[in-house]
Amino acid sequence: MGLQFVVEPTATPTSADALAEILAAPGFGKHFTDHMATATWTADDGWHDARIRPYGPLQLDPATHVFHYGQTIFEGFKAYHQPDGTIATFRPAANGERFVRSAARMALPALPVEDFVTAADLLIRQDAAWVPTDPETSLYLRPFMIATEVGLGVRPASEVTFLVIASPAASYFGAVVRPVTIWLSEDYSRAAPGGTGAAKCGGNYAASLVAQQEAIANGCDQVVFLDAVERRWVEELGGMNIFFVLDDGTLVTPELTGSILEGVTRDTVLTIAKELGHEVEERRVDVDEWRKGAETGRITEVFACGTAAVVTSLGSLRWRGGEVTMPAEMPVAQRVRDTLVGIQHGLLPDPHGWLHRVP
Ligand code: COI
């Protein structure tokens, strides 16, 4: 039997007026629902003390492991209102499986996928009023695990806390849909062979921030990382995977080398693209192929994908001393996006059973 969550409802729920104001313009990751899910793991007792309880600050000793050695992982997936009035999440078990793999890489305990999905289901049910109904909006679920043992010895923690928080979400890139400008990071790497690139751990995102700062300083929205060895092969954007569309309609995405995150949206896009009649290739992509392909027209579109970003067109690639710009129209990215969003919102058939109804 899976973990049994005790539900402790908040005594001070958000008022209907305040909630309506939040849901009218949720932004991304700015507002959090009234509750959160928590569970504790100890080396002696395994997973226990599972609760849905009022959202609020955690009280942690300053010597808690996670503050010092970064032993932490997270996930992201979304819940959507369906036309029949139910709420569904999209491929939560795929995120739960990746959470197990990330945990293994970071010497954290495995949380059974069933418990991962149940925690989110119960939180969504408790805070169902927070799932926005507008098209293009959703409730973003953020499961995470932190090492909560107290002490400064560097070793896998013998006490760990699992949490799920939830946040109503609109577009990650703001209200105006426009192609995103990309900075090519030539000095910084996100991940190296044998490192943690394939794990969804906080450190990967921390390591990307200085490159992201450089991107902003150069007038770009996001940064693209190359492999750490040859500094030549396109990896990912740090929080999103990347796809190229060739002039014959083929979709190409960097193959999973161990230093790239195995995106659930990446996997979904590969399936959708095939079903829309495109050839798909998972292979290494030289950044010069991007630069030259954009100039010659061999590459017709470039887009990023992820839970938060969904499918976002990439407009230009900028580097020290140069820039290439993609065409303004990105019909393939648009069609893939429309199909994905249509399935997520229950407006298109779901032949793969990707939607999970929240009981
Ligand atoms: C997601 O797409 O869920 C991500 O993890 C990207 C970012 C918000 C960290």
XYZ file of C-alpha atoms and ligand atoms in Angstrom:
368
model
C 0.000 0.000 0.000
C 1.196 3.508 -0.818
C 1.764 6.392 1.574
C -1.361 7.550 3.388
C -1.633 11.341 3.386
C -3.404 13.033 6.304
C -5.285 16.127 5.114
C -5.073 19.198 7.381
C -7.044 22.014 5.733
C -5.937 25.599 6.264
C -7.932 27.764 8.700
C -7.277 30.824 6.521
C -8.057 30.035 2.870
C -7.502 32.752 0.265
C -10.701 34.760 -0.220
C -12.707 34.282 -3.426
C -11.966 37.880 -4.453
C -8.234 37.583 -3.900
C -8.157 34.259 -5.767
C -10.089 35.718 -8.726
C -7.546 38.536 -8.930
C -4.631 36.082 -8.927
C -6.199 33.808 -11.539
C -6.932 36.766 -13.845
C -3.170 37.320 -14.294
C -1.234 34.473 -12.670
C 2.176 35.066 -14.305
C 4.597 32.208 -13.636
C 5.663 30.979 -10.194
C 4.462 34.071 -8.360
C 1.471 32.840 -6.367
C 1.093 29.631 -4.416
C -2.005 27.697 -3.450
C -3.342 27.337 0.089
C -1.808 23.907 0.737
C 1.291 21.825 0.149
C 2.119 18.134 0.355
C 4.954 16.982 2.616
C 6.457 13.637 3.599
C 9.567 12.651 5.522
C 12.106 9.936 4.821
C 14.577 8.629 7.353
C 17.135 5.915 6.875
C 15.528 3.990 9.751
C 11.832 4.367 8.927
C 11.659 5.025 5.165
C 8.849 7.317 3.942
C 6.319 8.392 6.580
C 4.395 11.347 8.031
C 2.708 12.234 4.710
C 0.445 15.259 4.915
C -1.500 17.764 2.860
C -1.173 20.814 5.055
C -1.412 24.599 4.944
C 1.164 26.202 2.644
C 3.795 28.025 4.669
C 7.432 28.513 5.580
C 9.567 25.593 6.693
C 11.526 25.934 9.875
C 14.988 24.525 9.219
C 18.173 24.492 11.249
C 20.920 26.609 9.605
C 23.100 23.482 9.477
C 20.566 21.572 7.367
C 22.431 19.667 4.603
C 20.571 21.137 1.647
C 21.770 24.674 2.444
C 25.400 23.620 2.225
C 25.804 20.757 -0.188
C 22.827 21.215 -2.491
C 21.418 17.700 -2.177
C 18.071 18.497 -3.786
C 16.015 17.583 -6.851
C 12.779 18.872 -8.338
C 10.135 18.253 -10.991
C 7.565 20.276 -12.888
C 4.282 19.243 -14.490
C 0.879 20.822 -14.963
C -2.831 20.304 -14.267
C -5.471 21.484 -16.734
C -9.208 21.994 -16.630
C -10.951 19.610 -19.022
C -14.081 20.366 -21.051
C -16.088 17.836 -18.976
C -15.350 19.760 -15.772
C -12.671 17.373 -14.471
C -9.031 18.245 -13.870
C -6.224 16.270 -15.486
C -2.448 16.270 -15.161
C -0.178 15.541 -18.115
C 2.104 12.475 -17.894
C 2.724 12.810 -14.129
C 4.115 9.276 -13.924
C 6.819 10.190 -16.463
C 7.888 12.994 -14.136
C 7.676 10.611 -11.180
C 9.978 8.159 -12.979
C 12.478 10.909 -13.750
C 12.291 11.988 -10.078
C 13.414 8.471 -9.132
C 16.339 8.677 -11.597
C 17.327 12.150 -10.374
C 17.159 10.917 -6.779
C 19.490 8.024 -7.586
C 22.067 10.406 -9.117
C 21.932 12.708 -6.075
C 22.081 9.877 -3.503
C 18.538 10.679 -2.371
C 15.943 7.971 -1.594
C 13.520 6.828 -4.277
C 9.950 8.000 -3.777
C 7.602 5.432 -5.367
C 5.944 6.895 -8.487
C 2.539 6.026 -7.042
C 3.202 8.242 -3.998
C 4.530 11.043 -6.208
C 1.318 11.034 -8.273
C -0.940 10.651 -5.219
C 0.686 13.611 -3.440
C -0.009 15.840 -6.434
C -3.550 14.477 -6.905
C -4.473 15.176 -3.290
C -2.966 18.658 -3.373
C -4.805 19.490 -6.609
C -8.053 18.167 -5.182
C -7.602 20.263 -2.044
C -6.788 23.400 -4.070
C -8.989 22.683 -7.118
C -10.287 26.259 -7.102
C -6.739 27.369 -7.989
C -6.673 25.600 -11.371
C -7.180 28.451 -13.845
C -9.678 27.967 -16.654
C -8.436 30.381 -19.327
C -6.870 28.878 -22.437
C -3.065 28.667 -22.139
C -3.208 28.606 -18.342
C -2.720 25.722 -15.916
C -1.740 24.850 -12.378
C 2.018 24.203 -12.255
C 3.019 21.468 -9.799
C 6.490 21.658 -8.298
C 7.466 18.454 -6.443
C 10.906 18.589 -4.799
C 13.077 16.745 -2.338
C 15.595 18.270 0.069
C 18.207 16.805 2.396
C 16.997 17.809 5.870
C 19.548 16.077 8.061
C 21.312 18.583 10.298
C 25.114 18.614 10.306
C 28.085 19.570 8.186
C 29.505 16.152 7.356
C 29.522 15.639 3.591
C 27.521 12.453 3.085
C 24.094 11.437 1.788
C 21.531 12.736 4.267
C 19.827 10.243 6.553
C 16.764 12.499 6.692
C 15.001 13.896 3.650
C 11.805 15.874 3.055
C 9.576 15.595 -0.020
C 7.227 18.461 -0.832
C 4.799 19.452 -3.554
C 3.749 23.057 -4.005
C 1.428 24.382 -6.706
C 1.229 27.668 -8.565
C -1.288 28.926 -11.121
C 0.594 29.613 -14.348
C 0.272 31.541 -17.566
C 3.032 31.798 -20.175
C 6.582 31.429 -18.834
C 7.798 34.141 -21.217
C 5.157 36.754 -20.410
C 1.938 37.764 -22.079
C 3.312 38.743 -25.495
C 4.079 35.765 -27.722
C 7.289 36.533 -29.576
C 10.323 34.527 -30.601
C 12.929 34.274 -27.875
C 16.503 35.490 -28.511
C 19.290 33.085 -27.593
C 22.819 33.801 -26.385
C 25.468 31.201 -27.188
C 27.458 30.493 -24.030
C 31.063 29.982 -25.115
C 32.695 30.300 -21.687
C 30.380 28.388 -19.373
C 29.257 24.757 -19.400
C 26.076 23.494 -17.844
C 27.068 19.860 -17.466
C 29.953 17.523 -18.194
C 30.267 13.799 -18.886
C 29.786 11.949 -15.621
C 28.195 15.033 -14.059
C 24.602 15.731 -13.125
C 23.257 17.129 -16.415
C 20.608 14.421 -16.810
C 19.328 14.897 -13.242
C 16.822 17.604 -12.406
C 18.863 18.962 -9.515
C 19.091 22.502 -8.203
C 22.829 22.751 -8.875
C 22.369 22.494 -12.648
C 20.123 25.536 -12.563
C 22.431 27.452 -10.212
C 25.330 26.726 -12.580
C 23.353 28.147 -15.508
C 22.623 31.516 -13.887
C 25.857 33.340 -14.640
C 25.511 32.378 -18.313
C 21.904 33.550 -18.176
C 23.149 36.870 -16.749
C 25.548 37.122 -19.681
C 22.654 36.460 -22.050
C 20.624 39.285 -20.537
C 23.633 41.629 -20.644
C 23.846 40.890 -24.357
C 20.189 41.642 -24.969
C 19.063 37.997 -25.110
C 16.299 36.145 -23.260
C 17.902 32.740 -22.787
C 21.225 30.969 -23.123
C 22.124 27.832 -25.068
C 24.841 25.540 -23.744
C 27.357 23.500 -25.715
C 28.958 20.229 -24.629
C 31.732 20.690 -22.071
C 34.418 18.674 -23.918
C 34.527 19.936 -27.503
C 32.391 23.050 -26.924
C 30.764 22.374 -30.202
C 27.654 20.231 -29.786
C 24.388 21.943 -28.884
C 22.999 20.563 -25.608
C 20.041 22.502 -24.178
C 18.903 25.859 -22.878
C 19.330 24.994 -19.218
C 15.601 24.870 -18.493
C 14.369 23.683 -21.892
C 15.296 21.212 -24.629
C 15.847 22.385 -28.203
C 14.527 21.302 -31.627
C 15.546 22.251 -35.178
C 13.257 21.971 -38.208
C 14.990 21.269 -41.528
C 13.769 22.433 -44.942
C 12.539 18.896 -45.768
C 10.349 18.891 -42.631
C 12.651 16.722 -40.500
C 12.787 17.556 -36.792
C 16.193 17.212 -35.152
C 16.920 17.328 -31.418
C 20.222 16.676 -29.610
C 20.506 13.050 -28.563
C 20.539 12.246 -24.849
C 24.199 11.964 -23.985
C 23.932 11.896 -20.211
C 24.506 15.632 -19.856
C 21.108 16.673 -21.278
C 17.850 16.548 -19.336
C 15.440 13.890 -20.606
C 12.531 16.263 -21.072
C 9.021 14.834 -20.823
C 7.905 17.526 -23.263
C 10.880 16.631 -25.496
C 9.672 13.025 -25.583
C 6.087 14.159 -26.209
C 7.143 16.456 -29.074
C 9.066 13.592 -30.734
C 5.895 11.472 -30.666
C 3.603 14.257 -31.846
C 5.967 15.238 -34.679
C 6.070 11.660 -35.973
C 2.284 11.500 -35.887
C 2.086 14.768 -37.811
C 4.140 13.066 -40.535
C 7.606 14.445 -39.777
C 10.810 12.452 -39.781
C 12.557 12.866 -36.428
C 16.240 12.531 -35.648
C 17.945 12.399 -32.263
C 21.582 13.145 -32.991
C 24.392 15.533 -32.198
C 23.974 19.024 -33.656
C 27.069 21.148 -34.257
C 26.496 24.804 -33.414
C 27.985 25.601 -36.831
C 25.205 23.545 -38.413
C 22.781 25.949 -36.699
C 24.708 29.062 -37.769
C 25.156 27.930 -41.382
C 21.739 26.279 -41.644
C 20.022 29.467 -40.532
C 21.917 31.414 -43.199
C 21.381 28.972 -46.067
C 17.774 28.144 -45.187
C 18.530 24.477 -44.472
C 17.214 25.101 -40.938
C 13.820 26.745 -41.172
C 12.745 26.843 -37.523
C 14.238 26.440 -34.075
C 12.162 25.994 -30.960
C 12.560 25.214 -27.280
C 10.269 22.989 -25.260
C 9.614 22.203 -21.628
C 6.784 21.992 -19.140
C 7.029 25.677 -18.282
C 7.929 26.920 -21.780
C 5.567 24.488 -23.628
C 6.841 25.109 -27.214
C 8.538 28.470 -27.726
C 10.022 29.697 -31.010
C 13.646 30.812 -30.960
C 14.156 33.917 -33.084
C 17.856 34.579 -33.271
C 21.117 33.102 -32.069
C 23.649 35.679 -30.936
C 27.312 35.176 -29.987
C 30.363 37.372 -29.486
C 30.696 38.988 -32.872
C 27.713 37.591 -34.738
C 24.038 36.765 -35.007
C 21.738 34.739 -37.234
C 18.010 35.325 -37.321
C 15.352 32.739 -38.094
C 12.312 33.461 -40.270
C 9.440 35.099 -38.361
C 6.942 32.389 -39.338
C 7.358 29.049 -37.602
C 4.496 26.875 -38.876
C 5.873 23.526 -37.714
C 6.533 24.761 -34.163
C 3.044 26.255 -34.164
C 1.405 23.008 -35.285
C 3.316 20.927 -32.737
C 2.404 23.452 -30.044
C -1.284 23.539 -31.002
C -1.427 19.734 -30.943
C 0.286 19.488 -27.577
C -1.828 22.204 -25.964
C -4.987 20.723 -27.548
C -4.287 17.331 -25.970
C -3.396 18.869 -22.600
C -6.646 20.838 -22.466
C -8.752 17.879 -23.619
C -9.645 19.499 -26.946
C -7.915 16.857 -29.098
C -7.883 13.053 -28.785
C -5.344 11.581 -26.360
C -4.418 8.264 -28.037
C -1.428 7.646 -25.753
C -3.347 8.129 -22.496
C -1.092 11.019 -21.498
C -3.799 12.699 -19.442
C -4.251 11.508 -15.875
C -7.649 12.412 -14.358
C -7.250 13.745 -10.854
C -9.564 11.531 -8.760
C 9.932 23.151 -16.291
O 9.704 23.347 -17.476
O 9.126 22.618 -15.515
C 11.233 23.518 -15.755
O 11.709 22.849 -14.920
C 11.883 24.711 -16.320
C 12.123 25.827 -15.367
C 10.919 26.558 -14.908
C 13.059 25.479 -14.290
